[in-house]
Coordinates of C-alpha atoms and ligand atoms in Angstrom, one line a residue:
X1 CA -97.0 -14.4 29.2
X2 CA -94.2 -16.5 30.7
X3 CA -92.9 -14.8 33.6
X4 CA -89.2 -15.7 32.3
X5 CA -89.7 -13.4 29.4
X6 CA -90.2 -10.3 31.7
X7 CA -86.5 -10.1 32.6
X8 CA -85.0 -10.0 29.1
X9 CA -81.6 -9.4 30.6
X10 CA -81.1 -13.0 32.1
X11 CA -78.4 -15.4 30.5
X12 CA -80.7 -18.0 29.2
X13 CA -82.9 -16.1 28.1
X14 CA -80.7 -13.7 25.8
X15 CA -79.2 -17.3 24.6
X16 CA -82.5 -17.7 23.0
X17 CA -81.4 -16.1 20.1
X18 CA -78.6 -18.7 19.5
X19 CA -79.3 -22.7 18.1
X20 CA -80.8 -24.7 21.0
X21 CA -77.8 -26.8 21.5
X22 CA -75.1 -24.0 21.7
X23 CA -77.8 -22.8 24.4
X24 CA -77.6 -26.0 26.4
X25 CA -73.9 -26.1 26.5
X26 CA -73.4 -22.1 27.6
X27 CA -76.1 -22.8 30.6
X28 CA -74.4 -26.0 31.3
X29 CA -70.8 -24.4 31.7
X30 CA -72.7 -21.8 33.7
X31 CA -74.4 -23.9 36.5
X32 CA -70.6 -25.9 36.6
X33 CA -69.2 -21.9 37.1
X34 CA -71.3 -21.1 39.5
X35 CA -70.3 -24.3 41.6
X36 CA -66.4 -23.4 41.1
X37 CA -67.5 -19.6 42.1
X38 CA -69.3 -21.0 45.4
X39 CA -66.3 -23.3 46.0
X40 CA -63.8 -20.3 45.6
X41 CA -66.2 -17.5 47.5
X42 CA -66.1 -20.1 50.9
X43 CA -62.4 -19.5 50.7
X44 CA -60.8 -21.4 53.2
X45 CA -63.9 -23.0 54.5
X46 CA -64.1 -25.2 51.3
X47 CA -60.7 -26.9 52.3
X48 CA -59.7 -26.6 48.5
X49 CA -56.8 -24.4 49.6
X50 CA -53.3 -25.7 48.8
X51 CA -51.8 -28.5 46.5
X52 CA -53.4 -31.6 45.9
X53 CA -51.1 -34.6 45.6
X54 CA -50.3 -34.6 42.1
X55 CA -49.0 -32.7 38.9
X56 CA -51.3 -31.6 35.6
X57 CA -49.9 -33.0 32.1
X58 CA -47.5 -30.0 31.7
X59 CA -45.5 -31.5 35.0
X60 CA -46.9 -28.2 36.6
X61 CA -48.7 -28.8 40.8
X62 CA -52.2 -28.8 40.8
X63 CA -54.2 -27.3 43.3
X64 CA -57.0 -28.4 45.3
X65 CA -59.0 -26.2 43.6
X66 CA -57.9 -26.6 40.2
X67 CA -58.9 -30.8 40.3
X68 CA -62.0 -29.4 42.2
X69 CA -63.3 -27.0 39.0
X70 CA -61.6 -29.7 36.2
X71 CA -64.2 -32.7 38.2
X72 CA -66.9 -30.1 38.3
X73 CA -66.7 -28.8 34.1
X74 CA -66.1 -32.1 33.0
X75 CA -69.0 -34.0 35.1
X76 CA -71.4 -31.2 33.7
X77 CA -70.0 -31.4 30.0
X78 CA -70.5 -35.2 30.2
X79 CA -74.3 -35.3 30.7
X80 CA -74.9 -32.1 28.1
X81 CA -76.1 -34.4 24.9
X82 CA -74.8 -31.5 23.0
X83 CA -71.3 -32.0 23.5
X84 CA -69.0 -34.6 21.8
X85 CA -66.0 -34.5 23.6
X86 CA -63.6 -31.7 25.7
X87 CA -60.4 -31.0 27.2
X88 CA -58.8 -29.5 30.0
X89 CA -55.0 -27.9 31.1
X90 CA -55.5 -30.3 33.7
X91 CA -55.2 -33.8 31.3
X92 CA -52.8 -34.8 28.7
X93 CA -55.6 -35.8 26.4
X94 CA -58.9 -34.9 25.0
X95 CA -62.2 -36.4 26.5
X96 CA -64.4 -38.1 24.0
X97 CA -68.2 -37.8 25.8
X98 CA -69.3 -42.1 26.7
X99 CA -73.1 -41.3 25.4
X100 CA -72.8 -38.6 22.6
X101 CA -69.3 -38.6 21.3
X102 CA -70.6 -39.5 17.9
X103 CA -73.4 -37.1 18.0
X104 CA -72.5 -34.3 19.8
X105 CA -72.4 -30.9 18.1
X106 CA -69.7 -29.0 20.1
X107 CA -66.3 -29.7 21.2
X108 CA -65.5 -28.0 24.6
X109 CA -61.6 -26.9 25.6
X110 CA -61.0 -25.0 28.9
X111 CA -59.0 -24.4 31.8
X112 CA -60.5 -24.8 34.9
X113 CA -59.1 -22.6 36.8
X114 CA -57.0 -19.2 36.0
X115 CA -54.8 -17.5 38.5
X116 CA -54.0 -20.5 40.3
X117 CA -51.2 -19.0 42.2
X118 CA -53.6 -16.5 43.7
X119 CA -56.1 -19.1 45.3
X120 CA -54.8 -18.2 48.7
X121 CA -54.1 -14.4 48.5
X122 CA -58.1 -13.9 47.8
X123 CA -57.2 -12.7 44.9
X124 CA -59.2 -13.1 41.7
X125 CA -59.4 -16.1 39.7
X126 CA -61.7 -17.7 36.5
X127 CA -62.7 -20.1 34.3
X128 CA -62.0 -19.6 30.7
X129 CA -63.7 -21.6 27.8
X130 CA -63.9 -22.0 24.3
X131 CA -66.3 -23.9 22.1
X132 CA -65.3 -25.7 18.7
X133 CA -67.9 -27.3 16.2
X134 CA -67.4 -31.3 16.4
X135 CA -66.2 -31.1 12.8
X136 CA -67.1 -34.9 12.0
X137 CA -70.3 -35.3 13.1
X138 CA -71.5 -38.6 13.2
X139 CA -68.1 -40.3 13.3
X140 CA -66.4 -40.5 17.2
X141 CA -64.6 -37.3 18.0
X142 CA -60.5 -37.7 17.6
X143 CA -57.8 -36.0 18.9
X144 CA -57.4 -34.2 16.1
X145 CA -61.2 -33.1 16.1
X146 CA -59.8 -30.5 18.6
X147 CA -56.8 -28.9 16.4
X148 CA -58.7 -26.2 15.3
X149 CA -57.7 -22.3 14.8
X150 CA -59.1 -20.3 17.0
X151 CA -61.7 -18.2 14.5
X152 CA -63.4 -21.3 14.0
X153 CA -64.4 -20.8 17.8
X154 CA -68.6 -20.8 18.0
X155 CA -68.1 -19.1 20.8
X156 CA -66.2 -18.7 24.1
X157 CA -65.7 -16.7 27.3
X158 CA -64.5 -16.5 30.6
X159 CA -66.0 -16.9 34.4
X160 CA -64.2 -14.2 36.6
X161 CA -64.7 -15.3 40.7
X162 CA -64.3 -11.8 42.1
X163 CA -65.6 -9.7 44.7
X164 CA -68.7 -10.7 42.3
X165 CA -68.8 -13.6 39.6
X166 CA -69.4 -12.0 35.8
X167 CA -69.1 -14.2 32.7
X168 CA -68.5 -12.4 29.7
X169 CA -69.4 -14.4 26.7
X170 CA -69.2 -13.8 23.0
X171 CA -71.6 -16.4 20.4
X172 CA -69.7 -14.2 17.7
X173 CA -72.3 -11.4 18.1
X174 CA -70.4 -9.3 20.2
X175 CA -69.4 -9.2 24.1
X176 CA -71.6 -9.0 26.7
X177 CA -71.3 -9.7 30.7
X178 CA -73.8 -11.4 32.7
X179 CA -73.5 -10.9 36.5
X180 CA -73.9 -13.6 39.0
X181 CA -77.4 -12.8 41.3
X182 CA -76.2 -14.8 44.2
X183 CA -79.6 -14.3 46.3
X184 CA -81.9 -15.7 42.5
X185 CA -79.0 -17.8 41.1
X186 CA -79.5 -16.0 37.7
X187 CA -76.8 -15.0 35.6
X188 CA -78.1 -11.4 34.5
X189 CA -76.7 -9.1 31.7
X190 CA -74.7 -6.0 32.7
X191 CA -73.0 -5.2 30.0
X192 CA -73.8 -5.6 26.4
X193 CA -71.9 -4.8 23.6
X194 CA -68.7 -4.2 25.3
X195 CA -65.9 -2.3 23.1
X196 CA -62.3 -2.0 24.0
X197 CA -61.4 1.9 24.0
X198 CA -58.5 1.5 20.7
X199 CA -56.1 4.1 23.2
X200 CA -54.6 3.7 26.0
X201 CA -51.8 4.5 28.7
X202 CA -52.0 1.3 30.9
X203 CA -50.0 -1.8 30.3
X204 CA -49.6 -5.4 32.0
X205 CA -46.7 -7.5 31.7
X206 CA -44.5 -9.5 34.5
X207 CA -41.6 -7.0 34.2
X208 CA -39.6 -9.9 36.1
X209 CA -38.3 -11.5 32.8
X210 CA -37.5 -8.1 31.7
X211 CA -33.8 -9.4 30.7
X212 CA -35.3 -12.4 28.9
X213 CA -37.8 -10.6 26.4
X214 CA -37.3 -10.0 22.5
X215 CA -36.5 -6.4 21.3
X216 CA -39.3 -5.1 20.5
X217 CA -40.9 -5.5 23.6
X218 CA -38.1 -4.7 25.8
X219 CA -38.3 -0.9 23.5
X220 CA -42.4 -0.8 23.9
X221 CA -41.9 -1.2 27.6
X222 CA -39.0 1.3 28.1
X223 CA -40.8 3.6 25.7
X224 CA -44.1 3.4 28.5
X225 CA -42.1 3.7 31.7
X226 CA -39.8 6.9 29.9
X227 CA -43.4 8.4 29.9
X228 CA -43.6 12.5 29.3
X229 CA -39.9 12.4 29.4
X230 CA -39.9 9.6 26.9
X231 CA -41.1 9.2 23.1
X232 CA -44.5 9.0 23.9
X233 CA -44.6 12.2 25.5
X234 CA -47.6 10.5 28.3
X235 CA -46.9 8.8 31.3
X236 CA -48.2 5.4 31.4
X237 CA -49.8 3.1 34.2
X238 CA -48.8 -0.7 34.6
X239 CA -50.9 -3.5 36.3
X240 CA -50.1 -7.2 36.9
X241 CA -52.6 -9.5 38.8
X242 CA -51.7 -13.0 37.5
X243 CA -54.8 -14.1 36.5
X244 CA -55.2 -13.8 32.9
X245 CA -58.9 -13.5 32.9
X246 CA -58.4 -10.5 35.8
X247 CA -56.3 -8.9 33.8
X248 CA -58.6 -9.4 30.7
X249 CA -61.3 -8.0 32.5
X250 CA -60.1 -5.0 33.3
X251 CA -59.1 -4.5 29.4
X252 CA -63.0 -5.1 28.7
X253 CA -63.5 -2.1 31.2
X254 CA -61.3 0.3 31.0
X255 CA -58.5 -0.1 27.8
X256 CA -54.8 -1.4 27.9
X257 CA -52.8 -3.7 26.6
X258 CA -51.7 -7.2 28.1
X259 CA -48.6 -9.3 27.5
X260 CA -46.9 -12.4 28.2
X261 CA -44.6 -12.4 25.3
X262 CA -42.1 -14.5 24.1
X263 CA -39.5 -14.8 26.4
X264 CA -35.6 -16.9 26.0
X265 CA -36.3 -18.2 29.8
X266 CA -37.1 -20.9 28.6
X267 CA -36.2 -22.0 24.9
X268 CA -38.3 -25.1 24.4
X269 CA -41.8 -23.1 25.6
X270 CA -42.5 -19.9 22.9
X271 CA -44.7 -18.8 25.3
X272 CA -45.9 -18.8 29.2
X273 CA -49.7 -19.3 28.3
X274 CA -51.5 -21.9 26.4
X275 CA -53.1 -21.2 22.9
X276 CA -56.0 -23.3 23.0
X277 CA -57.7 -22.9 26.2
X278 CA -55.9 -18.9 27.4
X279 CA -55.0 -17.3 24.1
X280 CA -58.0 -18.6 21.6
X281 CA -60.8 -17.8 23.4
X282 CA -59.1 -14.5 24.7
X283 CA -58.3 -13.8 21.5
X284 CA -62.6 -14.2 19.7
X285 CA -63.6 -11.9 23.1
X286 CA -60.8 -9.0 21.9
X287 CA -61.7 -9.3 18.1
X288 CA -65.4 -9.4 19.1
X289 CA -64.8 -6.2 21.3
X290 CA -63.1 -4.0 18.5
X291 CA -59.3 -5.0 20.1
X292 CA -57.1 -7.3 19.0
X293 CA -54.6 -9.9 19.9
X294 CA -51.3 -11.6 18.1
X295 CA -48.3 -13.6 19.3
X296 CA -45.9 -10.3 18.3
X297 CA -45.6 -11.7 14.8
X298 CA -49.1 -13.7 14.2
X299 CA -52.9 -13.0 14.4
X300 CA -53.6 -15.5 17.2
X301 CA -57.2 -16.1 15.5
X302 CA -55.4 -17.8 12.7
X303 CA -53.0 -20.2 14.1
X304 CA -53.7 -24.0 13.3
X305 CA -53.1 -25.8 17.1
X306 CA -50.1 -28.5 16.8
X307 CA -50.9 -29.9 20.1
X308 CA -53.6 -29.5 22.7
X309 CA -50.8 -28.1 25.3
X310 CA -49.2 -25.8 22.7
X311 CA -48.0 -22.4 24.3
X312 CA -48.0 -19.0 22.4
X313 CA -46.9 -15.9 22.9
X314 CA -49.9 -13.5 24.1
X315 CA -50.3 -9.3 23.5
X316 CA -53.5 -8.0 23.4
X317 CA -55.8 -4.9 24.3
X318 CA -56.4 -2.3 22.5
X319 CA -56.5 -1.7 18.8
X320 CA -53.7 1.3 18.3
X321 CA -51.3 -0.2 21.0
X322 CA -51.3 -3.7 19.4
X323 CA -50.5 -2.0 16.0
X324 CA -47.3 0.1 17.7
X325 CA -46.5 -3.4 19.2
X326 CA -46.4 -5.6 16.1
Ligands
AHG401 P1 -52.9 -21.1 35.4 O1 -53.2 -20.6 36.8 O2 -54.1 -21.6 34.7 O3 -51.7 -22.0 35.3 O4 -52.6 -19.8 34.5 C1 -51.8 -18.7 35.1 C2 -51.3 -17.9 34.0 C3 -52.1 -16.6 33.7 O5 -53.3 -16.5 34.2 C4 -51.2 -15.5 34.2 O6 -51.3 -14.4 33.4 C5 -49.9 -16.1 34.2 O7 -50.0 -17.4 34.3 C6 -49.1 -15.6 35.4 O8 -47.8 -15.9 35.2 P2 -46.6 -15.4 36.2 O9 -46.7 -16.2 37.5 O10 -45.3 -15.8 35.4 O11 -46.8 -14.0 36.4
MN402 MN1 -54.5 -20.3 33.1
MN403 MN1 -55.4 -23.3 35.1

């Protein structure tokens, strides 16, 4: 028997089940996330703390450690045959791969790195990622190759750098999470199966733009913090990391609901977060996990990308709270 097929539980292993390429390009955005997740557990001693000199395509700083995990996915991505092309938060366009462009099954989209503002607190960050069919195979992957809603997704996940480092993954067969064995370097299962409890009495939202938000929200919010003596007759628990793959996480253990809504801050951006590389692939793990996740008015599963950069408004969590939401 090959000794690999005595530990079931490990990530390349449990990808057998899936088509060999989709395989290759899940192990090969591992072994990239396992470089960012050594880069961000030397803290300080990687000298990737602070800004680098220059600003992302959205105008927005980049840190040190956001250029360091961008260079580090796309270098991977480039030598996987399997992927055609991919894109990043941290460039204004789409990559098309030099050797199998044409050829390539997958399309890749991520950002690099979550949470950036919390690099220096030591406080959780990630890598999320979502993975598109190259729908013209055999021609060069476009631009517009990439606009794709997000149910078309293959499959897509995140990389959380915490006290440990845990992808969770769906391939459209539900959630599971594979912990990181530092000492083996083998990405093991931990969690399989992963539902999202539809109830719940914790919320996250950044109650700083309070006085900008729609309605709706602004009642759904009161309604929490009025708690017993309110409508809900409960009282209700609030988080906010800033990391949207933190908070995520703790949705996938535990239950709630998080939002960055629509807010009149500012008019020209709908949304804080961006739909194809936050809010898509968020979106597949909350519908593969029995919760669910909309832009207040929209499914975001459903909406057709405009732009690679687009922003959305983002609630999701659990089933029943959604539903009171929308
Ligand atoms: P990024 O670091 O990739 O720019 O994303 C940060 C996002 C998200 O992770 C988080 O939920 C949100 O921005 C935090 O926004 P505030 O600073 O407004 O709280
Ligand atoms: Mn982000
Ligand atoms: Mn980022």
């Amino acid at each position: 028997m090959n000794p690999a097929h005595a530990q079931p539980h490990r990530l390349d292993i449990w990808l057998e089940e899936q088509p060999k390429a989709l395989r290759h390009v899940v192990m090969t955005i591992a072994g990239a996330c396992e470089r960012i997740g050594e880069a961000a557990g030397q803290g300080a001693l990687a000298g990737l703390h602070g800004l680098a000199e220059s600003d992302n395509s959205q105008g927005e700083a980049q840190k040190k450690l956001d250029v360091f995990a961008d260079e580090v996915l796309s270098q991977a991505l480039a030598g996987c045959p399997h992927v055609a092309g991919w894109a990043s938060e941290e460039h204004p366009d789409p990559t098309r791969s030099e050797d199998f462009g044409v050829h390539g099954d997958y399309l890749v989209v991520f950002d690099p790195l979550d949470g950036s503002s919390n690099i220096e607190a030591n406080i959780s960050v990630g890598t999320i990622f979502s993975i598109l069919p190259h729908p013209f195979r055999g021609t060069p992957v476009g631009d517009a190759g990439f606009m794709q809603p997000a149910k078309q997704q293959v499959a897509a996940g995140y990389v959380l750098y915490g006290p440990s480092t845990v992808m969770v993954l769906t391939c459209r067969n539900g959630v599971q999470a594979f912990t990181l064995d530092r000492r083996s370097g083998h990405w093991l299962l931990t969690r399989s199966a992963i539902q999202v409890p539809a109830t719940t009495r914790e919320f996250a939202i950044n109650t700083s733009n309070q006085r900008f938000w729609d309605k709706p929200v602004q009642r759904y919010v009161a309604e929490c913090v009025a708690g017993e003596t309110g409508p809900r007759r409960q009282d209700f628990n609030m988080r906010w990391v800033a990391s949207m793959v933190a908070e995520v996480h703790r949705i996938l253990t535990r239950g709630g609901v998080f939002m960055y809504p629509r807010d009149n801050k500012e008019p020209r951006k709908p949304g804080r977060l961006r739909l194809m590389y936050e809010a898509a692939p968020m979106a597949l793990l909350m519908q593969q996990a029995g919760a669910r996740a909309v832009t207040g008015t929209q499914e975001l599963l459903e909406i057709v990308p405009d732009t690679l950069h687009q922003r959305v408004p983002v609630i999701l969590g659990s089933a029943d709270e959604i539903a009171r939401i929308v």
